[in-house]
JSON list of C-alpha atoms in Angstrom, two decimals:
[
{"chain": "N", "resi": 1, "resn": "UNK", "atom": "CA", "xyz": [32.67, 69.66, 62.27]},
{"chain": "N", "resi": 2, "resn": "UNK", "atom": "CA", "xyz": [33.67, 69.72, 58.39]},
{"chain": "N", "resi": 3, "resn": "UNK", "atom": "CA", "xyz": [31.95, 68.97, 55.59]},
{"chain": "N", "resi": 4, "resn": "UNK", "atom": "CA", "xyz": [33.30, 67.07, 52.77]},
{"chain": "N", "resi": 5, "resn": "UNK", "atom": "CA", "xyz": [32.45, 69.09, 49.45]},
{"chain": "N", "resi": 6, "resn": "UNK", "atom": "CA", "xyz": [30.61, 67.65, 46.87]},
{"chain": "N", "resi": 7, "resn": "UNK", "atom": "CA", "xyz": [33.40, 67.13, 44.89]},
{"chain": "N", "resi": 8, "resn": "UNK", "atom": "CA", "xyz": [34.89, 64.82, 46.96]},
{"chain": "N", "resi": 9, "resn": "UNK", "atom": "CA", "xyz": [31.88, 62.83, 47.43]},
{"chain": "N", "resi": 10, "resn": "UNK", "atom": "CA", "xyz": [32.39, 62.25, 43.26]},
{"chain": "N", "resi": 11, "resn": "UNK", "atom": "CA", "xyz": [36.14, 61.39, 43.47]},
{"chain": "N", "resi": 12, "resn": "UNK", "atom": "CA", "xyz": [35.44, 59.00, 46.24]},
{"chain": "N", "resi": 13, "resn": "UNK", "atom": "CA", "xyz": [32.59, 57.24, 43.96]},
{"chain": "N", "resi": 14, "resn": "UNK", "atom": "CA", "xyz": [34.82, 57.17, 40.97]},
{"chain": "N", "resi": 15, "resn": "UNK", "atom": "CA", "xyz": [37.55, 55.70, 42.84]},
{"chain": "N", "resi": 16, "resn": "UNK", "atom": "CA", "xyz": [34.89, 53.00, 44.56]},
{"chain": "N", "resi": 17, "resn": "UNK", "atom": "CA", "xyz": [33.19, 52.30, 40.77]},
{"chain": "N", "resi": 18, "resn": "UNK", "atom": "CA", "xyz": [37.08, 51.74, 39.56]},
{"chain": "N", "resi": 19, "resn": "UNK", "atom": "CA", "xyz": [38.02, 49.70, 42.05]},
{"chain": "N", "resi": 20, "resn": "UNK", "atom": "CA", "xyz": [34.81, 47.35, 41.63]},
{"chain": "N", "resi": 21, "resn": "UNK", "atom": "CA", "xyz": [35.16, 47.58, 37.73]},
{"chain": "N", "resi": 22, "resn": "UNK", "atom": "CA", "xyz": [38.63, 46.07, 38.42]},
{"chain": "N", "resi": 23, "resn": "UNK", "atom": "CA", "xyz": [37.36, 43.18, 40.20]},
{"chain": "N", "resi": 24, "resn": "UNK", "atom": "CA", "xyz": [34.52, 42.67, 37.52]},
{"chain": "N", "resi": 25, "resn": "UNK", "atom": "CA", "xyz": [37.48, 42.75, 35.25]},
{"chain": "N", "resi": 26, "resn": "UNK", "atom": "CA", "xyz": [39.39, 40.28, 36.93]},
{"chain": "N", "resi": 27, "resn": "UNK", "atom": "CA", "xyz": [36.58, 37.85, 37.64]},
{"chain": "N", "resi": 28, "resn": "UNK", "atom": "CA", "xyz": [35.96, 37.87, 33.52]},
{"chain": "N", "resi": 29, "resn": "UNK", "atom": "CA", "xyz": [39.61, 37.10, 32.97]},
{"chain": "N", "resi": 30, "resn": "UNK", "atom": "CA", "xyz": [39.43, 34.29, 35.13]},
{"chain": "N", "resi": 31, "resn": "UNK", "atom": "CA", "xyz": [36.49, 32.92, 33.90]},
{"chain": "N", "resi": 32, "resn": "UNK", "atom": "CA", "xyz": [37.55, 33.13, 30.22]},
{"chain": "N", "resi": 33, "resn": "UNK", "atom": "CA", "xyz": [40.73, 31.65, 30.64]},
{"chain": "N", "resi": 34, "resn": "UNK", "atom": "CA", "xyz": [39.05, 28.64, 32.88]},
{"chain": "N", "resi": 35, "resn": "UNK", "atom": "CA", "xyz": [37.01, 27.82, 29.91]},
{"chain": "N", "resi": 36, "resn": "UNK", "atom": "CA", "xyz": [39.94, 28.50, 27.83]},
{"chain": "N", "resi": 37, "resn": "UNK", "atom": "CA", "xyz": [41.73, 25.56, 29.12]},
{"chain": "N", "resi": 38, "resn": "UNK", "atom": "CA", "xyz": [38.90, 23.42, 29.53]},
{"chain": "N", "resi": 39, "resn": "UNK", "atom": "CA", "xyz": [37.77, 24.06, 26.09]},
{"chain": "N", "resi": 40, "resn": "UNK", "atom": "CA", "xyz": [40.95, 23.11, 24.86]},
{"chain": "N", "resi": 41, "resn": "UNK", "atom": "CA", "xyz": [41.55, 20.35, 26.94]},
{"chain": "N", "resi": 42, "resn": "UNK", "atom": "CA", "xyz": [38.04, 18.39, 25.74]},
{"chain": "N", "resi": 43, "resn": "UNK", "atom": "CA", "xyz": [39.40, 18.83, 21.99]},
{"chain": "N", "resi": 44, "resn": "UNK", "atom": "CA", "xyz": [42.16, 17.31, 22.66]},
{"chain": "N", "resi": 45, "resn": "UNK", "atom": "CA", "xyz": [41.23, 14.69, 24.44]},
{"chain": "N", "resi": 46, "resn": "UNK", "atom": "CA", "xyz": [38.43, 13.75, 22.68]},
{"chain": "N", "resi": 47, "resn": "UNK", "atom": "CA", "xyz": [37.56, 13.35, 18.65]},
{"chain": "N", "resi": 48, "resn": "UNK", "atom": "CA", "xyz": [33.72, 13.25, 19.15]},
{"chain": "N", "resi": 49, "resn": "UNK", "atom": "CA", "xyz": [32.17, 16.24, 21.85]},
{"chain": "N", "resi": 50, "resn": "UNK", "atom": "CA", "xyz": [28.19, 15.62, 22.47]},
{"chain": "N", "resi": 51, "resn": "UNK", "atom": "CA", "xyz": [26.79, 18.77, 24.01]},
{"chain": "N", "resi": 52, "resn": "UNK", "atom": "CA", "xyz": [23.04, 19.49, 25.11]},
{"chain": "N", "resi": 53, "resn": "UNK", "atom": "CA", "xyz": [21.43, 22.29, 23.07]},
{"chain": "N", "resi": 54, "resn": "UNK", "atom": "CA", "xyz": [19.99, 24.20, 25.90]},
{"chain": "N", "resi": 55, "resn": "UNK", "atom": "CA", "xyz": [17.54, 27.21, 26.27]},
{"chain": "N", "resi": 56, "resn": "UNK", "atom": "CA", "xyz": [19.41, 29.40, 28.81]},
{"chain": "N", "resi": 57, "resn": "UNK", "atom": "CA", "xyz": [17.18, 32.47, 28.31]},
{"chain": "N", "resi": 58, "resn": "UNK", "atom": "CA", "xyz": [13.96, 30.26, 29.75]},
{"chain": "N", "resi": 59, "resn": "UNK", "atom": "CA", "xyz": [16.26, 28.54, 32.54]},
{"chain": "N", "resi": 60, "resn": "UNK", "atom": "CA", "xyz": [17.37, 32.27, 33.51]},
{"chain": "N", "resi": 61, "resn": "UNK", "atom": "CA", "xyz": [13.89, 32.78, 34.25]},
{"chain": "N", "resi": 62, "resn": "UNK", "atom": "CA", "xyz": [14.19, 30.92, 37.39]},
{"chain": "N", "resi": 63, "resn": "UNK", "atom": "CA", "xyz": [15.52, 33.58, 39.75]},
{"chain": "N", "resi": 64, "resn": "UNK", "atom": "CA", "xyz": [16.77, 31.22, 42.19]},
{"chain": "N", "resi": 65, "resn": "UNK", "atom": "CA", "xyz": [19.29, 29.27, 39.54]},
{"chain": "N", "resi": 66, "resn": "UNK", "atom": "CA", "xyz": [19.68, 32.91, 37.26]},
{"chain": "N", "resi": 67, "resn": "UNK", "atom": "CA", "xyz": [22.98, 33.65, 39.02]},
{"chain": "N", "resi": 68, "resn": "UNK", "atom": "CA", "xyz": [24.35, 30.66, 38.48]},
{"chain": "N", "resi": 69, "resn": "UNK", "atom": "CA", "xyz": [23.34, 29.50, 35.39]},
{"chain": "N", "resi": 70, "resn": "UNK", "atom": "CA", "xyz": [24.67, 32.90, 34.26]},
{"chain": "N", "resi": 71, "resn": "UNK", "atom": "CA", "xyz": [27.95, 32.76, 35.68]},
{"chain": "N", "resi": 72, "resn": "UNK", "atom": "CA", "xyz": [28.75, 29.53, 33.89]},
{"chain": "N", "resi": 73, "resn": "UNK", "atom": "CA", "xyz": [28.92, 31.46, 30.60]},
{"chain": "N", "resi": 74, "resn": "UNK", "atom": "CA", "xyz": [27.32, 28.37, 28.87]},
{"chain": "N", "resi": 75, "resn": "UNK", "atom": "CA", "xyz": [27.12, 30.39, 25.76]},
{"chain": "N", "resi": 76, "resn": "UNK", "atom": "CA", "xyz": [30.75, 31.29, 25.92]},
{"chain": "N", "resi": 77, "resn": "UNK", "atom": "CA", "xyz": [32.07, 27.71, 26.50]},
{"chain": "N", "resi": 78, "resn": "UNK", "atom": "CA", "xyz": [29.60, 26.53, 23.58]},
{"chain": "N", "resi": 79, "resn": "UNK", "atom": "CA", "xyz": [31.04, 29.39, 20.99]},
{"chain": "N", "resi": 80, "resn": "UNK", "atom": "CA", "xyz": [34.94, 27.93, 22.19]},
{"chain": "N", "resi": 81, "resn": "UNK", "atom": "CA", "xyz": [34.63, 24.63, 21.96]},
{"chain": "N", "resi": 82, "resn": "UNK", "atom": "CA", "xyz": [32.90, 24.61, 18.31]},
{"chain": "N", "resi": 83, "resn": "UNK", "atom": "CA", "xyz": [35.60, 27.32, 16.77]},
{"chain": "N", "resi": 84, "resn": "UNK", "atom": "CA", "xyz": [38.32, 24.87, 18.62]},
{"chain": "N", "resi": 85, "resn": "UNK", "atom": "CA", "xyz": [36.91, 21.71, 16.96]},
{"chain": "N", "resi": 86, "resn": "UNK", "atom": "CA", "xyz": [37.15, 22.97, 13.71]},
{"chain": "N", "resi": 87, "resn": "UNK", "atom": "CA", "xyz": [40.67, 24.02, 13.83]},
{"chain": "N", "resi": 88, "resn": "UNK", "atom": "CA", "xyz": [41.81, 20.73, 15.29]},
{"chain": "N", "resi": 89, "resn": "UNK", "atom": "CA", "xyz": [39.23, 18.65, 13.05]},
{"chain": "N", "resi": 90, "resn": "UNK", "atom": "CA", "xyz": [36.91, 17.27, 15.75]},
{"chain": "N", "resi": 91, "resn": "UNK", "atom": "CA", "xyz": [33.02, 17.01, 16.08]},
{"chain": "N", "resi": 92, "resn": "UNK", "atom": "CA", "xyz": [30.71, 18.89, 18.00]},
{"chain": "N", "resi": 93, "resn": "UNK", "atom": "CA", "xyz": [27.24, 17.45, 18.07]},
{"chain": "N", "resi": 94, "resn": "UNK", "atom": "CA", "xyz": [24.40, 19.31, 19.69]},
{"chain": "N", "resi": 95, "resn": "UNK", "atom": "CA", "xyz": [21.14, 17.06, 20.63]},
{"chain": "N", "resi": 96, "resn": "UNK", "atom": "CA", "xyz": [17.83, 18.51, 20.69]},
{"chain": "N", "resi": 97, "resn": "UNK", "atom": "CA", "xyz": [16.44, 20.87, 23.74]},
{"chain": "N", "resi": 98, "resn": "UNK", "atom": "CA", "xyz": [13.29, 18.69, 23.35]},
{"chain": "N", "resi": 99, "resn": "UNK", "atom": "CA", "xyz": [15.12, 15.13, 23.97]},
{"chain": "N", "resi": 100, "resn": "UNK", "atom": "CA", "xyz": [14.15, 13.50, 27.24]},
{"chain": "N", "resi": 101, "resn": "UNK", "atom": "CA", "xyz": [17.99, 12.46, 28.44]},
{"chain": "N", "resi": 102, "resn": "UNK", "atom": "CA", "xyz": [16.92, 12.94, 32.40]},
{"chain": "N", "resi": 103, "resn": "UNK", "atom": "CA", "xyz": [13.48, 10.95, 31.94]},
{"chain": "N", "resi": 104, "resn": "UNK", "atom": "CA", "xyz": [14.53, 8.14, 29.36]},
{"chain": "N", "resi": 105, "resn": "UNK", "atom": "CA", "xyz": [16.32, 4.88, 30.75]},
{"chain": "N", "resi": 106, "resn": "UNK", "atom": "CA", "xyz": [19.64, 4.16, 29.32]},
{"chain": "N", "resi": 107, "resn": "UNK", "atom": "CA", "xyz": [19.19, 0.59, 29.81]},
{"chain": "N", "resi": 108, "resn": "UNK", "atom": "CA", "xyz": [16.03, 0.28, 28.81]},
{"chain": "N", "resi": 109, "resn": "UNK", "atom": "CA", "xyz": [14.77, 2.88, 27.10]},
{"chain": "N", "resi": 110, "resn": "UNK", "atom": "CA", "xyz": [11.76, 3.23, 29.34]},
{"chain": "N", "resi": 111, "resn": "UNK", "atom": "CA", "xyz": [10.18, 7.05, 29.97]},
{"chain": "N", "resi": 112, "resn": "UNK", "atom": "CA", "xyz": [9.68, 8.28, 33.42]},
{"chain": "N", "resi": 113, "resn": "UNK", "atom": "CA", "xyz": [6.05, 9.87, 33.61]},
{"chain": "N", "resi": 114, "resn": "UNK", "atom": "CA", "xyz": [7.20, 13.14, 35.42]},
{"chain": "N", "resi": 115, "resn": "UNK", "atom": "CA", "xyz": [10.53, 14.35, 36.87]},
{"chain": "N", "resi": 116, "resn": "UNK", "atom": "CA", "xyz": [10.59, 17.48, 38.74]},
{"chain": "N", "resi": 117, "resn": "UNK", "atom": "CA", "xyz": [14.32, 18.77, 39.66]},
{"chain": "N", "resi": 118, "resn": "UNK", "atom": "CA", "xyz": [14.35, 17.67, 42.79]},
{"chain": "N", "resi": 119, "resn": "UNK", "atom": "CA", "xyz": [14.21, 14.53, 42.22]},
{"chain": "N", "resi": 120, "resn": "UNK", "atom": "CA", "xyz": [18.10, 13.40, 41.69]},
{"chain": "N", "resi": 121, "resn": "UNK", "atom": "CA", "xyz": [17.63, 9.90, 41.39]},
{"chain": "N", "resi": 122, "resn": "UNK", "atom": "CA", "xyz": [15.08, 7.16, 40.36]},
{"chain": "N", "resi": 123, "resn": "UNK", "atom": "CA", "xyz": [13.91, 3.60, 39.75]},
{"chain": "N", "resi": 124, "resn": "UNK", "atom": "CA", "xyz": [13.23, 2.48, 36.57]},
{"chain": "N", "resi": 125, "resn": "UNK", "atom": "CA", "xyz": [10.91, 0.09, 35.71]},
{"chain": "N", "resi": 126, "resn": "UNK", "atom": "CA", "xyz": [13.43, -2.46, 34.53]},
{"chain": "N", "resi": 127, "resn": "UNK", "atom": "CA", "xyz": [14.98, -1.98, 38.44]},
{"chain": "N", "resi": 128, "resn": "UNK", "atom": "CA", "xyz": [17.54, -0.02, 37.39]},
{"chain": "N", "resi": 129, "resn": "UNK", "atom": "CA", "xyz": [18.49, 2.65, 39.48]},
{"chain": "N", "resi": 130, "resn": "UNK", "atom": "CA", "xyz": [19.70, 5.86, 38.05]},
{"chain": "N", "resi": 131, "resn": "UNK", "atom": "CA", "xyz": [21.50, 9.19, 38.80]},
{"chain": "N", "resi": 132, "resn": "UNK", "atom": "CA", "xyz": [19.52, 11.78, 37.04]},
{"chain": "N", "resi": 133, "resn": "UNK", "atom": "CA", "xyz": [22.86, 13.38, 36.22]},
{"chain": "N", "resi": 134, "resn": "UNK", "atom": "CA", "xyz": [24.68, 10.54, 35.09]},
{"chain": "N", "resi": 135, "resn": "UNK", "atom": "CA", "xyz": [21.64, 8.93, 33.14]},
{"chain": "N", "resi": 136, "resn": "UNK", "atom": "CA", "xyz": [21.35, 11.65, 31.17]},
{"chain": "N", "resi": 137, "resn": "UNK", "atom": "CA", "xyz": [24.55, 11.92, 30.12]},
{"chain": "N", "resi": 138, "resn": "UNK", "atom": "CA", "xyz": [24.87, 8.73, 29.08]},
{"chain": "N", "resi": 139, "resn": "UNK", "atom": "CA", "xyz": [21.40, 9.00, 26.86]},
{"chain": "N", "resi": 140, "resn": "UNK", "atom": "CA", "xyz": [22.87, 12.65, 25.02]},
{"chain": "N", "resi": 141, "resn": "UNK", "atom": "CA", "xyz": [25.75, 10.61, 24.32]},
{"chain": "N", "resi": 142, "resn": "UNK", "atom": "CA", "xyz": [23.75, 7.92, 22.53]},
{"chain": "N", "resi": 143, "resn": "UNK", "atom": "CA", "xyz": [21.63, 10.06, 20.88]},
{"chain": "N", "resi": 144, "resn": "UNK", "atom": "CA", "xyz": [24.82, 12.28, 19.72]},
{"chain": "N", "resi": 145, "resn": "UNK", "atom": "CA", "xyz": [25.94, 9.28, 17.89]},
{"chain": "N", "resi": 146, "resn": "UNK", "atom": "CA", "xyz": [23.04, 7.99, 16.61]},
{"chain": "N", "resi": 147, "resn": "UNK", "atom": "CA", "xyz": [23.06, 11.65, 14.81]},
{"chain": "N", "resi": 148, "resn": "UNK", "atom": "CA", "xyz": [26.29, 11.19, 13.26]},
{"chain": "N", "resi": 149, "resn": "UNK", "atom": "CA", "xyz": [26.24, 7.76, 12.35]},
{"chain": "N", "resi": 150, "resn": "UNK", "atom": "CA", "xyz": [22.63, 7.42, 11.20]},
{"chain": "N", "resi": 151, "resn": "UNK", "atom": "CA", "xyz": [20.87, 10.88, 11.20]},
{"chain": "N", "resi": 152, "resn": "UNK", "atom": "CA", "xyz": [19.34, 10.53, 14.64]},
{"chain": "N", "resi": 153, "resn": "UNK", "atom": "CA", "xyz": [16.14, 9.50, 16.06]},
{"chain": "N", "resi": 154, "resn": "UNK", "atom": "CA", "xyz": [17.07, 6.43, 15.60]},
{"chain": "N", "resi": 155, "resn": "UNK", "atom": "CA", "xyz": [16.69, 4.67, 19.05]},
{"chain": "N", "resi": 156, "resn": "UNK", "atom": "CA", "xyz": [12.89, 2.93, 19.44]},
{"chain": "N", "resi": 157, "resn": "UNK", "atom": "CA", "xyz": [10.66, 4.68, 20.34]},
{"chain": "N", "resi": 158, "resn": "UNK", "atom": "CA", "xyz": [7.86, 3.75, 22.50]},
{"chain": "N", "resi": 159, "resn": "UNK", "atom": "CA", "xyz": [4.14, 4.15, 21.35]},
{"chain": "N", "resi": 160, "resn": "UNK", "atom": "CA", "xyz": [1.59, 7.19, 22.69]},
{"chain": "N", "resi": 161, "resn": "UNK", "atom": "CA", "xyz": [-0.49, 5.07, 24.49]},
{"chain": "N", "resi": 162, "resn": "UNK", "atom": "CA", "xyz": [-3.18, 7.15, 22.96]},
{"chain": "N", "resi": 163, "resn": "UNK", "atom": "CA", "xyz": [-3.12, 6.60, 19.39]},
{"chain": "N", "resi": 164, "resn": "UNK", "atom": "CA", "xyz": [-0.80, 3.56, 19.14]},
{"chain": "N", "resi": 165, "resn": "UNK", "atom": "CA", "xyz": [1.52, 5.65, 17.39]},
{"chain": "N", "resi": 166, "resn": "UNK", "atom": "CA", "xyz": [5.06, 6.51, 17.42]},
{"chain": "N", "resi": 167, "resn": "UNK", "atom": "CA", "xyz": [6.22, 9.73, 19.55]},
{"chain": "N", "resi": 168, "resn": "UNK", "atom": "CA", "xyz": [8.28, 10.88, 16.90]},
{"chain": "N", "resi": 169, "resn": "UNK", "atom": "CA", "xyz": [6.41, 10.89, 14.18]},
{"chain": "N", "resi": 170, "resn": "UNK", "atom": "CA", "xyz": [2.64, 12.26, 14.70]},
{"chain": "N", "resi": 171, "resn": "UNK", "atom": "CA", "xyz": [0.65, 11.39, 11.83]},
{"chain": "N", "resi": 172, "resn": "UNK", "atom": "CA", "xyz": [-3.16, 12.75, 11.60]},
{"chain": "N", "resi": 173, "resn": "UNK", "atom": "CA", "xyz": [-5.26, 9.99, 10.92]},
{"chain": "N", "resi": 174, "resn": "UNK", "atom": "CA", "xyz": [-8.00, 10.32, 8.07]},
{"chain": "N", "resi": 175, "resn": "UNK", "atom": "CA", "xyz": [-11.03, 11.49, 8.94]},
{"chain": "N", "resi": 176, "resn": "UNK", "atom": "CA", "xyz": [-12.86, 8.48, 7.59]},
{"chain": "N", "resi": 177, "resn": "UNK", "atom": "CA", "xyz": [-10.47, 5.88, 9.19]},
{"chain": "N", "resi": 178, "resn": "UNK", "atom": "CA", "xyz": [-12.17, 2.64, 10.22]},
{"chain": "N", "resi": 179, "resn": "UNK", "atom": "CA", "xyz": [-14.48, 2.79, 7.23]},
{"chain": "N", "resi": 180, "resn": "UNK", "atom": "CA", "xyz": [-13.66, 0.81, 4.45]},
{"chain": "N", "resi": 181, "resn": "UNK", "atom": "CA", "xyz": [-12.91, 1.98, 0.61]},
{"chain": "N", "resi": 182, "resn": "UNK", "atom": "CA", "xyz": [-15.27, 1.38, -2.39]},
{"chain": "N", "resi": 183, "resn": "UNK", "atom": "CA", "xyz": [-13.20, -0.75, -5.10]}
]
């Protein structure tokens, strides 16, 4: 029996690493003009776009989501849809990483103590039930407008329990609290 040379072993690996190059190719194309049109479409539908600021590089970290979260190209659809807002005069607001949109009510306001991901839906408190999807949509969107109109932070705030204090602003208290001042 023959044996291939070695030099077709190479052509037959350059031809394979071309063809899957192409498809890489292809996939990219696809993807960028998918976001592209949806991009495009949100500006024009809409004058006000509220977005979640997002850390991708610690939610990559999860190897079972990684592919996933990095196929969306999250980065890439964030980077369109703020050039195409300027050019057609809209807003793109981006709320905080650190706002709690899955575990605050939007009725209510009320935090949830702990949410893992698996949990996709819950009761509040008040007896409304929520979608953790949906409910935190609807709180990025108030809190997106409550930054344009007012600055943000601007929705009460419930007390730490602990030191009877706001959660959004931490002050440290004296060290002499409690005792009273000499006139």
């Amino acid at each position: 029996m023959a044996r291939k040379a070695k030099g077709d072993d190479a052509k037959n690996r350059a031809k394979a690493r071309a063809a899957v190059a192409r498809i890489h190719a292809e996939i990219t194309d696809r993807r960028r003009d998918h976001l592209h049109k949806l991009t495009t479409r949100l500006v024009r539908e809409n004058q006000t776009i509220v977005i979640e600021d997002l850390t991708v590089r610690n939610m990559v970290k999860n190897h079972s989501l990684a592919r996933a979260i990095s196929d969306a190209a999250w980065r890439q659809f964030r980077t369109m849809l703020e050039y195409k807002a300027e050019w057609h005069g809209r807003t793109v607001v981006a709320v905080d990483r650190w706002f709690p949109s899955s575990k605050l009510c939007s009725i209510c306001g009320a935090p949830a103590e702990k949410m893992p991901l698996n949990v996709r839906s819950w009761t509040c408190r008040c007896g409304t039930v929520h979608d953790r999807d949906i409910n935190a949509a609807r709180n990025v969107l108030a809190e997106g407008l409550s930054v344009i109109t007012c600055g943000g932070g601007v929705r009460p705030q419930r007390e730490n329990s602990r030191t009877r204090q706001s959660s959004t602003k931490q002050e440290t208290q004296r060290t002499t609290a409690g005792i009273p001042r000499r006139p």
